mmCIF file of C-alpha atoms in Angstrom:
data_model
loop_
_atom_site.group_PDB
_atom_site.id
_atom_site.type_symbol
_atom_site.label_atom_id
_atom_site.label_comp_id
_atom_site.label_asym_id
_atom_site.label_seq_id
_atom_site.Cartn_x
_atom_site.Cartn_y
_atom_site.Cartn_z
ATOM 1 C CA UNK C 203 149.982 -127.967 -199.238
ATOM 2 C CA UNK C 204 147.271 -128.236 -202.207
ATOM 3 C CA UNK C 205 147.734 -132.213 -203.531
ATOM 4 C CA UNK C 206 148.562 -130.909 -206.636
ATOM 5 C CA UNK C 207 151.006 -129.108 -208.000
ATOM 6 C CA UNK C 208 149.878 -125.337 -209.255
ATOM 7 C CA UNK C 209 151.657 -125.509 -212.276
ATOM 8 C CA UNK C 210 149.668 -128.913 -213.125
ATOM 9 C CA UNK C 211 147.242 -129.009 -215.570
ATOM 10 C CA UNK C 212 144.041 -130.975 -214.506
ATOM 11 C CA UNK C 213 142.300 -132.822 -217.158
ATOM 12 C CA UNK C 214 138.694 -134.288 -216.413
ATOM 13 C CA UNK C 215 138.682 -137.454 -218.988
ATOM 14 C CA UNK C 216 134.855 -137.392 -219.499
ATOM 15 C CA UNK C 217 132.568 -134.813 -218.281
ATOM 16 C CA UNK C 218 128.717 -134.536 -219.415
ATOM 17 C CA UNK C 219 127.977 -131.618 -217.724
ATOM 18 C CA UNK C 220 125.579 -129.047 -219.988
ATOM 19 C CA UNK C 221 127.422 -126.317 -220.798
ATOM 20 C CA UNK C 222 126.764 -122.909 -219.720
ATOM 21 C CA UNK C 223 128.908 -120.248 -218.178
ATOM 22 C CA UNK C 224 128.340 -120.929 -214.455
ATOM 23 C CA UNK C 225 129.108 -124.956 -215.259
ATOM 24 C CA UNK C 226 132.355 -123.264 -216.963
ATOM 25 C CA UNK C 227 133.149 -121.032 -213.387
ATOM 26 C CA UNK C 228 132.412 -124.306 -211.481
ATOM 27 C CA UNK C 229 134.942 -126.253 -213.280
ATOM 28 C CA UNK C 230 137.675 -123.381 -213.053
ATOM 29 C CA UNK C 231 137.056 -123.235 -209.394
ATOM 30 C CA UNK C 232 137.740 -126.418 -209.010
ATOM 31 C CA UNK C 233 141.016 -126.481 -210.590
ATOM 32 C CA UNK C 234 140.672 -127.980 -213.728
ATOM 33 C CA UNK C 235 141.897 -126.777 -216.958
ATOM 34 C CA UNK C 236 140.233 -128.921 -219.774
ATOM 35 C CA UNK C 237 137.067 -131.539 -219.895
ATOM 36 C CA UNK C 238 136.295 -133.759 -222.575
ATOM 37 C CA UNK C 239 132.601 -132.665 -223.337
ATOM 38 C CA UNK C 240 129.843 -135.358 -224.677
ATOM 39 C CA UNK C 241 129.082 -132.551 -226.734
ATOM 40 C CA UNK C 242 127.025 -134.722 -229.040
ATOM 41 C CA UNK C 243 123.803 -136.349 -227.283
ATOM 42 C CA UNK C 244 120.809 -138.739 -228.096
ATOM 43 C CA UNK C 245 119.447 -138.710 -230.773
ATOM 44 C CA UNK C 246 122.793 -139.163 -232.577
ATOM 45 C CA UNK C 247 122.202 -139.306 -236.211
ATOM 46 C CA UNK C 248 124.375 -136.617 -237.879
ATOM 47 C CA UNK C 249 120.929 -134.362 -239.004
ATOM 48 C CA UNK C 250 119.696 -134.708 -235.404
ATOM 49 C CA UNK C 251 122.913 -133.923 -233.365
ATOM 50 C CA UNK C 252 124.430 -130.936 -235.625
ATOM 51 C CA UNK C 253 121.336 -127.848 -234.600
ATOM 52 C CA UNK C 254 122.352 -129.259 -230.966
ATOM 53 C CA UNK C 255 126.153 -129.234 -231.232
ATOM 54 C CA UNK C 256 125.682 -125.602 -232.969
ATOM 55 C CA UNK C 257 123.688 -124.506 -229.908
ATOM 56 C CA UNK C 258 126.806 -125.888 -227.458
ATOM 57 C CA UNK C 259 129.597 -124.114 -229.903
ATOM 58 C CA UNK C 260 127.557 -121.011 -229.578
ATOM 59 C CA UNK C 261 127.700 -121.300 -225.842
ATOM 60 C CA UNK C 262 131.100 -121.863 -225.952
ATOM 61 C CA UNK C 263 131.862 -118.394 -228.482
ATOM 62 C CA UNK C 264 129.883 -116.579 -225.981
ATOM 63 C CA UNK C 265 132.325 -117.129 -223.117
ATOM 64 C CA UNK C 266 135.512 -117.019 -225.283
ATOM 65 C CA UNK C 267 136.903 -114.718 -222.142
ATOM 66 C CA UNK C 268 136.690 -117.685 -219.846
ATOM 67 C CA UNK C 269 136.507 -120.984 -222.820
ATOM 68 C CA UNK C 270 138.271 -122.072 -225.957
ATOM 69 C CA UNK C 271 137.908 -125.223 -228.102
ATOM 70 C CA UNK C 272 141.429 -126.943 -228.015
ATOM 71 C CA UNK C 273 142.742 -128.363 -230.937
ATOM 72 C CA UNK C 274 145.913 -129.440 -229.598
ATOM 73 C CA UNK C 275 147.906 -129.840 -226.465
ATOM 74 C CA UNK C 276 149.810 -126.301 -227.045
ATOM 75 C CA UNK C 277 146.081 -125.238 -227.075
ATOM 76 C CA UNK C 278 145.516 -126.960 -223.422
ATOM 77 C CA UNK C 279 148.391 -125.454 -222.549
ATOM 78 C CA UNK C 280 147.527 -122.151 -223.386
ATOM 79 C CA UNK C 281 143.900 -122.554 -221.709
ATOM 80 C CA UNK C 282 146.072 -123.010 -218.035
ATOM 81 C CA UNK C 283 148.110 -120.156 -218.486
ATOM 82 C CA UNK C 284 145.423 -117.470 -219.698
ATOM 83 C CA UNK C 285 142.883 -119.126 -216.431
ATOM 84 C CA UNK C 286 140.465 -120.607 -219.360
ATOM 85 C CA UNK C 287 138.645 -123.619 -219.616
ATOM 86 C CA UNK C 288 139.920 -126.001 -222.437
ATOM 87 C CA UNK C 289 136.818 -128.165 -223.980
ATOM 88 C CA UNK C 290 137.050 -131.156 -225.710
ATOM 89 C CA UNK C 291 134.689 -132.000 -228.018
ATOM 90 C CA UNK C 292 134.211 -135.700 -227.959
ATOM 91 C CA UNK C 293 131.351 -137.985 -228.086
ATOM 92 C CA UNK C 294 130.028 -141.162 -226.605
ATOM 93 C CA UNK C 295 129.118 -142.829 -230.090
ATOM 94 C CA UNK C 296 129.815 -142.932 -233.294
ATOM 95 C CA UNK C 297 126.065 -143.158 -234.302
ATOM 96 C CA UNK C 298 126.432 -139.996 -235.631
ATOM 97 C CA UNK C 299 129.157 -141.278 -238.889
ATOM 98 C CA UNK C 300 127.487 -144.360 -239.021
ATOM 99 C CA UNK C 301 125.501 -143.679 -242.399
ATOM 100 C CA UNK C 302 128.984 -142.211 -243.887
ATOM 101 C CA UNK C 303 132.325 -142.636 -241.864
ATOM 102 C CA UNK C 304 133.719 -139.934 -244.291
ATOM 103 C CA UNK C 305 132.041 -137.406 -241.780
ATOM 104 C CA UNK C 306 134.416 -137.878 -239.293
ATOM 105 C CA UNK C 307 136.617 -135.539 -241.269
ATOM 106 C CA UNK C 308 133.846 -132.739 -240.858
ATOM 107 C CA UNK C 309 133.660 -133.740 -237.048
ATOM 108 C CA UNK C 310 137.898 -133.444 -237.103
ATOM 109 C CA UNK C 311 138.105 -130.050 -238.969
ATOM 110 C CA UNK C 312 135.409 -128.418 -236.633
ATOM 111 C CA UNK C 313 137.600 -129.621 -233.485
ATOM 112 C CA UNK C 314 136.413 -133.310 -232.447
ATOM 113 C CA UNK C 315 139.439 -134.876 -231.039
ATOM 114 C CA UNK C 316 137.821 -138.247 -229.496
ATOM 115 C CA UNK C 317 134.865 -140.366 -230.072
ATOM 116 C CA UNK C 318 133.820 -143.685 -228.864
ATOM 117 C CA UNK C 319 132.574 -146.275 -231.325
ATOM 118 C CA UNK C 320 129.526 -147.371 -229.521
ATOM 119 C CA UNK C 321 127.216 -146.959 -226.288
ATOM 120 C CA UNK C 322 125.702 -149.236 -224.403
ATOM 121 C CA UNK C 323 124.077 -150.781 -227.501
ATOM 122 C CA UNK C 324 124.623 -152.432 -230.608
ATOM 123 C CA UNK C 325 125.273 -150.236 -233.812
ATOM 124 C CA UNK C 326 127.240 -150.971 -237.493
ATOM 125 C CA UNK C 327 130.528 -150.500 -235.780
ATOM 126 C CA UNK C 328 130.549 -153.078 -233.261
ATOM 127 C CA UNK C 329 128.517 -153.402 -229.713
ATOM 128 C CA UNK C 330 128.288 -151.850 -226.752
ATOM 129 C CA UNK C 331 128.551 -153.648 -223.436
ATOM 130 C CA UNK C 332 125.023 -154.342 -223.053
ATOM 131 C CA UNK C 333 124.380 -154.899 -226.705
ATOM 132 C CA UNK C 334 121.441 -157.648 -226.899
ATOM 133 C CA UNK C 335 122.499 -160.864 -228.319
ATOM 134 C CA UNK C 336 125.665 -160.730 -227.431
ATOM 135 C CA UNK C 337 129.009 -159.015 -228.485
ATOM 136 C CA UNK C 338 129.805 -160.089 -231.953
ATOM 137 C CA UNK C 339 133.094 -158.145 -232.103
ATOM 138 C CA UNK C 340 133.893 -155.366 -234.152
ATOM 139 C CA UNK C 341 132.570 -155.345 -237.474
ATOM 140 C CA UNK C 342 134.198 -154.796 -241.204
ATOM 141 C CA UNK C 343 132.581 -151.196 -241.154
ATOM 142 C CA UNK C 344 134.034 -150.782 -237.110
ATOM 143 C CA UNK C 345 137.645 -151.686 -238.665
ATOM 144 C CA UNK C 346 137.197 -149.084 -241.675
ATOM 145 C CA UNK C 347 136.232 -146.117 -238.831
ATOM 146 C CA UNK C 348 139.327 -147.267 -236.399
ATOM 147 C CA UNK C 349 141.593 -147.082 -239.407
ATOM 148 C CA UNK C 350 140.437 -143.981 -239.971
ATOM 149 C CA UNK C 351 140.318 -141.952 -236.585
ATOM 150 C CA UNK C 352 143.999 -143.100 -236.779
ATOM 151 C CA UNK C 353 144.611 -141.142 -240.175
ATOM 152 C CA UNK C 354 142.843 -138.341 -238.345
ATOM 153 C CA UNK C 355 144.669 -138.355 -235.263
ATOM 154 C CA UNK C 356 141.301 -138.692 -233.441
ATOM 155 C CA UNK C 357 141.651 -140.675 -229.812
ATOM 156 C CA UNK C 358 139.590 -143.256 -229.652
ATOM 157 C CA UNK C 359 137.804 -143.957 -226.325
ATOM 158 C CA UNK C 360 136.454 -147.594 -225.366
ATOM 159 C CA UNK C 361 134.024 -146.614 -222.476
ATOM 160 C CA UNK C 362 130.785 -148.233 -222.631
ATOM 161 C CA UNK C 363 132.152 -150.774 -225.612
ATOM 162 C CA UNK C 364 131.345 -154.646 -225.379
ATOM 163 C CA UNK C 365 134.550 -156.722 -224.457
ATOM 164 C CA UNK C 366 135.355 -158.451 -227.297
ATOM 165 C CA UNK C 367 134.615 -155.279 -229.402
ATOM 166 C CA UNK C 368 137.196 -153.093 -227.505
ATOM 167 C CA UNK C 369 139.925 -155.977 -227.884
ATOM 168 C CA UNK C 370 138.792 -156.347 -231.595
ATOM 169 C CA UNK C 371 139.943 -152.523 -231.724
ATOM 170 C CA UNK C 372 142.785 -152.380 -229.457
ATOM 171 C CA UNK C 373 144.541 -155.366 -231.240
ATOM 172 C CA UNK C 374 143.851 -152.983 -234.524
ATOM 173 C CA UNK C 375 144.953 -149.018 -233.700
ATOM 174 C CA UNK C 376 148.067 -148.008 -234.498
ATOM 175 C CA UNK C 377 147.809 -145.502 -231.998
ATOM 176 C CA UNK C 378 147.368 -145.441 -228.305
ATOM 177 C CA UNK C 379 143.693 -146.129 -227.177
ATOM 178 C CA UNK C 380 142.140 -145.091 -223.692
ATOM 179 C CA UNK C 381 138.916 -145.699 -221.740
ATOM 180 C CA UNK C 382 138.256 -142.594 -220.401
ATOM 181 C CA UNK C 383 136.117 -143.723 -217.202
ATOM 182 C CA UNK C 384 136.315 -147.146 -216.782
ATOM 183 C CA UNK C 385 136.857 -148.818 -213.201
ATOM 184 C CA UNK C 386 138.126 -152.319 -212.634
ATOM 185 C CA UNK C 387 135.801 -155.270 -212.298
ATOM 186 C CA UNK C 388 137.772 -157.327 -210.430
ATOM 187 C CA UNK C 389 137.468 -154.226 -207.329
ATOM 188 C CA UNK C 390 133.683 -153.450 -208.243
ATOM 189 C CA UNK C 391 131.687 -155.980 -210.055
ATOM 190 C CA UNK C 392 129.807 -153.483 -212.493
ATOM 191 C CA UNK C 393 128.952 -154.718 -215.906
ATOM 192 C CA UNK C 394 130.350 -150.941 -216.799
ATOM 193 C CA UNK C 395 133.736 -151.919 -215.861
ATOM 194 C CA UNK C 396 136.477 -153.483 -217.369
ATOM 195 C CA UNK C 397 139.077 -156.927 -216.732
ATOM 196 C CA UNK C 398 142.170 -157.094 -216.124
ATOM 197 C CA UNK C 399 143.094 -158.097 -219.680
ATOM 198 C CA UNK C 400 141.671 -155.436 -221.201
ATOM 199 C CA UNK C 401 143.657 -152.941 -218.722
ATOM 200 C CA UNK C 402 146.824 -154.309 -219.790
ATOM 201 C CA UNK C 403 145.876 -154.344 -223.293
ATOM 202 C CA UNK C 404 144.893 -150.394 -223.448
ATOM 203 C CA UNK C 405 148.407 -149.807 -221.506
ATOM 204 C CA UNK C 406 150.078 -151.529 -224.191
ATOM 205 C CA UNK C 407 148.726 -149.343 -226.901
ATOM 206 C CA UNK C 408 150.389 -146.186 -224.690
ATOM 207 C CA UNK C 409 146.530 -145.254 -223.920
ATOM 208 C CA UNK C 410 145.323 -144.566 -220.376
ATOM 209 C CA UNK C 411 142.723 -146.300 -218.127
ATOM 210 C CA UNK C 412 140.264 -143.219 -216.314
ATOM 211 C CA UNK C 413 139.125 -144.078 -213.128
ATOM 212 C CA UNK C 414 135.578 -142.353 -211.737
ATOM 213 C CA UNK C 415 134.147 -141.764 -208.743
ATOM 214 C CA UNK C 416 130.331 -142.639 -210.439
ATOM 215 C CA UNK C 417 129.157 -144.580 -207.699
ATOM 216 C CA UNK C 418 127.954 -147.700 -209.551
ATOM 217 C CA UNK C 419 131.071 -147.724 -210.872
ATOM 218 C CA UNK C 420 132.970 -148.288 -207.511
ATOM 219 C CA UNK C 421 130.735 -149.117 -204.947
ATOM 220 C CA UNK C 422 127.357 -151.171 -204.205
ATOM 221 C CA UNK C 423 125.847 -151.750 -201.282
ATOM 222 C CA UNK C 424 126.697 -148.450 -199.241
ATOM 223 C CA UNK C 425 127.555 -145.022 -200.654
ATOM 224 C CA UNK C 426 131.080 -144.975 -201.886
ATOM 225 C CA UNK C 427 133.702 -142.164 -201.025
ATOM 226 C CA UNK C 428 136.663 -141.141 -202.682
ATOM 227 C CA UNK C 429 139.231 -143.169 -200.586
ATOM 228 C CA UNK C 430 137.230 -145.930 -202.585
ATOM 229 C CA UNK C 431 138.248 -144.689 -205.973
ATOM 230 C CA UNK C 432 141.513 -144.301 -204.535
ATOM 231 C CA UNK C 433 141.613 -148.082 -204.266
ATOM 232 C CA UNK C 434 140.349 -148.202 -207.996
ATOM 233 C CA UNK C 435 143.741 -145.772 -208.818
ATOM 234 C CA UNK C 436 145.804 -147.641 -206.712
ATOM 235 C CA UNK C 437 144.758 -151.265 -208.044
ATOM 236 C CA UNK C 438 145.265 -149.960 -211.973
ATOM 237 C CA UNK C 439 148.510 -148.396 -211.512
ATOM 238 C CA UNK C 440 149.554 -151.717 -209.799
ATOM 239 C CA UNK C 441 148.506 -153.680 -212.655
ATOM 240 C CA UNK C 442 149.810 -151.147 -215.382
ATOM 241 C CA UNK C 443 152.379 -148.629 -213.921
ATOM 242 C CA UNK C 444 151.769 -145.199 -212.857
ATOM 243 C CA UNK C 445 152.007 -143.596 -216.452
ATOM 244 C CA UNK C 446 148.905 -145.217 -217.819
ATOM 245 C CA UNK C 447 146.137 -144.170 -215.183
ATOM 246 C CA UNK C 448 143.743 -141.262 -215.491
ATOM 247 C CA UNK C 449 140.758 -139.380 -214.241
ATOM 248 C CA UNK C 450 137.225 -139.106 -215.598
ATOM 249 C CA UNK C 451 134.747 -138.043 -213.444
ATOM 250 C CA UNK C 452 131.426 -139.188 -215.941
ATOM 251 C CA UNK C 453 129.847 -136.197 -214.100
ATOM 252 C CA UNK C 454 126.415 -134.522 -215.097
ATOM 253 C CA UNK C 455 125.869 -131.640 -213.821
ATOM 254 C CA UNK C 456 123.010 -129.761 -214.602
ATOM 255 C CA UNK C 457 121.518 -132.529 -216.318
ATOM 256 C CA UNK C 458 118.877 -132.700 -214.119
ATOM 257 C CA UNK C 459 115.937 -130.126 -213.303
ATOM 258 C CA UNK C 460 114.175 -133.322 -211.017
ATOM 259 C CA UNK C 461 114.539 -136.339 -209.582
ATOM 260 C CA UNK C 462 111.911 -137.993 -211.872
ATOM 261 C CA UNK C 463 113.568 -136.690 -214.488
ATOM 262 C CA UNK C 464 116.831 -138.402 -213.228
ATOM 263 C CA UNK C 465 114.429 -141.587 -212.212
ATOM 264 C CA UNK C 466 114.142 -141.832 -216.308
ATOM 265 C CA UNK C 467 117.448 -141.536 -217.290
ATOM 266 C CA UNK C 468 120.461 -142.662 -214.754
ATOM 267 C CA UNK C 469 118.235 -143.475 -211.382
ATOM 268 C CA UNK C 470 117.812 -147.099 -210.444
ATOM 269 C CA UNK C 471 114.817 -147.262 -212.660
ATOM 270 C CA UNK C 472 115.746 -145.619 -215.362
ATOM 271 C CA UNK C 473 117.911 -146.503 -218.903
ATOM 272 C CA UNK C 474 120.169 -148.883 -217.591
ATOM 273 C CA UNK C 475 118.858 -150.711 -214.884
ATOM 274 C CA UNK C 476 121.871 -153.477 -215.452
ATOM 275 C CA UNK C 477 124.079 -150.716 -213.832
ATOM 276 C CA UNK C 478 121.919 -148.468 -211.852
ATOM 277 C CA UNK C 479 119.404 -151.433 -210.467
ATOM 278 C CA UNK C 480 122.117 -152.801 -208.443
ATOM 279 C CA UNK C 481 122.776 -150.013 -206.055
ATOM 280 C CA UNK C 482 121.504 -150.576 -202.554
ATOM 281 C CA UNK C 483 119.164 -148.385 -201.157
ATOM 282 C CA UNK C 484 121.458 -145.393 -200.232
ATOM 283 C CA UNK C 485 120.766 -144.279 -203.848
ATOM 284 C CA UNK C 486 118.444 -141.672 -204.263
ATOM 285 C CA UNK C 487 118.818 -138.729 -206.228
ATOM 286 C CA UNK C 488 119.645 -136.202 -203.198
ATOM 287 C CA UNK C 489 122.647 -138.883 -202.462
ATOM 288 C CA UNK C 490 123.314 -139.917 -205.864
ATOM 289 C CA UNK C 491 127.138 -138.935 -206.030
ATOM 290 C CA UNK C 492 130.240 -140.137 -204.393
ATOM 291 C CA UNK C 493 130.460 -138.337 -200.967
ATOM 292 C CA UNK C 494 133.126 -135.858 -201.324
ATOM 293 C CA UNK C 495 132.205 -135.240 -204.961
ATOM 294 C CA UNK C 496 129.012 -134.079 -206.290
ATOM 295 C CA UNK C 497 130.577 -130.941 -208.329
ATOM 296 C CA UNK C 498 134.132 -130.396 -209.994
ATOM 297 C CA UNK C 499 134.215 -127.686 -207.551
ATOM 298 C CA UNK C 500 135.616 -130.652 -205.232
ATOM 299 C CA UNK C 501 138.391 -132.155 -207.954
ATOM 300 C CA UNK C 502 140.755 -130.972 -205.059
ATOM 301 C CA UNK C 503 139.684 -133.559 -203.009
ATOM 302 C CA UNK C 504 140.849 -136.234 -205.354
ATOM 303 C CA UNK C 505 143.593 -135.454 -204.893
ATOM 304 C CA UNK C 506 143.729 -135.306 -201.493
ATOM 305 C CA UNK C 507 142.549 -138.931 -201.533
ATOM 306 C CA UNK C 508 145.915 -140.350 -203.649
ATOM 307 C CA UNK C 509 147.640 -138.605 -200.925
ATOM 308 C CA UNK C 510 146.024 -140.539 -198.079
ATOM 309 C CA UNK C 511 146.790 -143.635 -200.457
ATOM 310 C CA UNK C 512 149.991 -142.636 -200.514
ATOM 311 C CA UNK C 513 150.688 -141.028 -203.838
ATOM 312 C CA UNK C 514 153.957 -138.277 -204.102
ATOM 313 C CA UNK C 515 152.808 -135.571 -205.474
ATOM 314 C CA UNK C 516 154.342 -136.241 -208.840
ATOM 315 C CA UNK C 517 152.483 -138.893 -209.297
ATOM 316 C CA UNK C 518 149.087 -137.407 -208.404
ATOM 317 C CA UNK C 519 149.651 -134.653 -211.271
ATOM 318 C CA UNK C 520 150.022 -137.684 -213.546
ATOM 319 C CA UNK C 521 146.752 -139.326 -212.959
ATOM 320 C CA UNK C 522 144.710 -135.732 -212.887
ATOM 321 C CA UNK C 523 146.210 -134.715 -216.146
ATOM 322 C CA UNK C 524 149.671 -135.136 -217.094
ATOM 323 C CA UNK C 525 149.412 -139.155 -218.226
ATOM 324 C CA UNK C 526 145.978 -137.810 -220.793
ATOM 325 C CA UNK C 527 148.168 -134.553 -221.962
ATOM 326 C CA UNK C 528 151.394 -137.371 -223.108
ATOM 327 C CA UNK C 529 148.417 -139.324 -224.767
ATOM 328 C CA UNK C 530 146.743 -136.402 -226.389
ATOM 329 C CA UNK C 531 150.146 -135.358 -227.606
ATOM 330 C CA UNK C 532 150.798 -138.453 -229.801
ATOM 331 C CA UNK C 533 147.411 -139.073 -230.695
ATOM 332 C CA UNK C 534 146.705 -135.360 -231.847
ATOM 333 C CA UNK C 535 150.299 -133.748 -232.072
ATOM 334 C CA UNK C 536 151.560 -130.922 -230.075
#
């Protein structure tokens, strides 16, 4: 018996795959209906990011027999019963409205439907969880663009955002808040993951937590399988209740034409070595993924994981889609 249910529909929180139509077959294969899509990359400023984003739409129009841009959860909905892939656009900063927040109505009307306020870094919103100096909090222009992705209906997503800047926000939306792959700290000691208190705090917005299999993200020392994200599940849904835990596999596939080229980016060497520099020598770029998980061809076997951990099935179509679909509802409307 599959893990989950046929009739559920399988949400990937955060996927940064590049999009073409054999990524778009992959992902079907595999079971799931809709990804949220970085669809916006470095550089970010809006001049920069728009000939790129056109480039991805026109992708997308090209496959409209297998793809379709949701706008809403009826759309999502829609996208699982005609066997089509739902994307999300969403992006990873908010670099890209910085000079003029009033652009996040353009990036609303042309189907953005979540956006995180910062990176890794430091920008006029608030910092990023390896901002240097410090995380001051949330700034005066950060509380203007949270007030406003709230009049939008826009989710906001606190991946990658400094401590004290995601409580700064989630003390301040009106409407439920998630981080879309974010892994407890107290399991895995990753600078990318996130307390306890911060768990709760998302859970008490009615946002989700997303759990991912990203290696440095659940385990160190020796390659990590998915019985250890498992543990992550398991360990948030104790601390917050079944109904606020999701799935974001942080996955980027096709990203890569070499390993130098992933050596520069997300290797141990590369951008971040805070969070890739700690990984023990088990990862190298041919053994750079969770084992049991290297494509969202094998989303099945996540859920064949919560099952060893014990999960009823009704609660495994929660955390790979179900829980994001309630929050996408009230964030965005049906």
């Amino acid at each position: 018996m599959p893990s989950v249910s046929p009739d559920a529909v399988v949400v990937d929180g955060l996927n940064c795959a590049r999009v073409s139509r054999e990524q778009m077959l992959r992902t079907l294969e595999g079971g799931v209906t809709a990804i949220n899509l970085t669809a916006i990359r470095p550089p970010h400023d809006f001049a920069t990011a728009m000939p790129a984003l056109a480039r991805t739409l026109a992708v997308i129009a090209e496959n409209k027999d297998i793809a379709v841009i949701p706008r809403s959860v009826a759309d999502i909905k829609a996208a699982k019963a005609a066997g089509k892939l739902a994307i999300i656009l969403g992006a990873q900063n908010s670099v890209v409205v910085e000079d003029d927040l009033e652009l996040l109505r353009i990036l609303q009307r042309i189907g953005f439907r979540i956006l995180q306020p910062t990176y890794m870094e430091r920008n006029t919103l608030g910092c990023g969880v390896l901002a240097k100096g410090g995380d001051d909090g949330l700034t005066e222009k950060g509380e203007r663009w949270v007030a406003l992705m709230n009049e939008l209906r826009m989710l906001i997503d606190l991946s990658h955002v400094g401590y004290r800047t995601a409580a700064d926000v989630l003390a301040r939306s009106k409407r439920p808040v998630i981080f879309s792959h974010s892994n407890a700290r107290a399991l895995c000691d990753s600078l990318r993951n996130i307390p306890d208190d911060l768990i709760l705090a998302a859970a008490r917005t009615g946002g989700t937590v997303g759990l991912t299999p990203w290696p440095p993200m659940t385990r160190h020392a020796t390659r990590p399988t998915l019985d250890d994200w498992a543990e992550q599940v398991a360990y948030v849904v104790n601390l917050i209740g079944i109904d606020h835990v999701a799935f974001g596999s942080d996955l980027s596939e096709g990203s890569y034409a070499s390993e130098e080229q992933w050596q520069k980016s997300f290797g141990p060497r590369g951008l971040y070595p805070e969070v890739t520099g700690v990984m023990g020598p088990w990862f190298i770029f041919t053994c750079r993924m969770t084992e049991g998980f290297e494509s969202l061809t094998d989303t099945p076997h996540l859920g064949d994981a919560l099952k060893r951990k014990g999960f009823r099935a009704s609660d495994i179509d929660k955390v790979m889609g179900g829980n994001l679909l309630r929050v996408y509802a009230e964030v965005w409307g049906e």
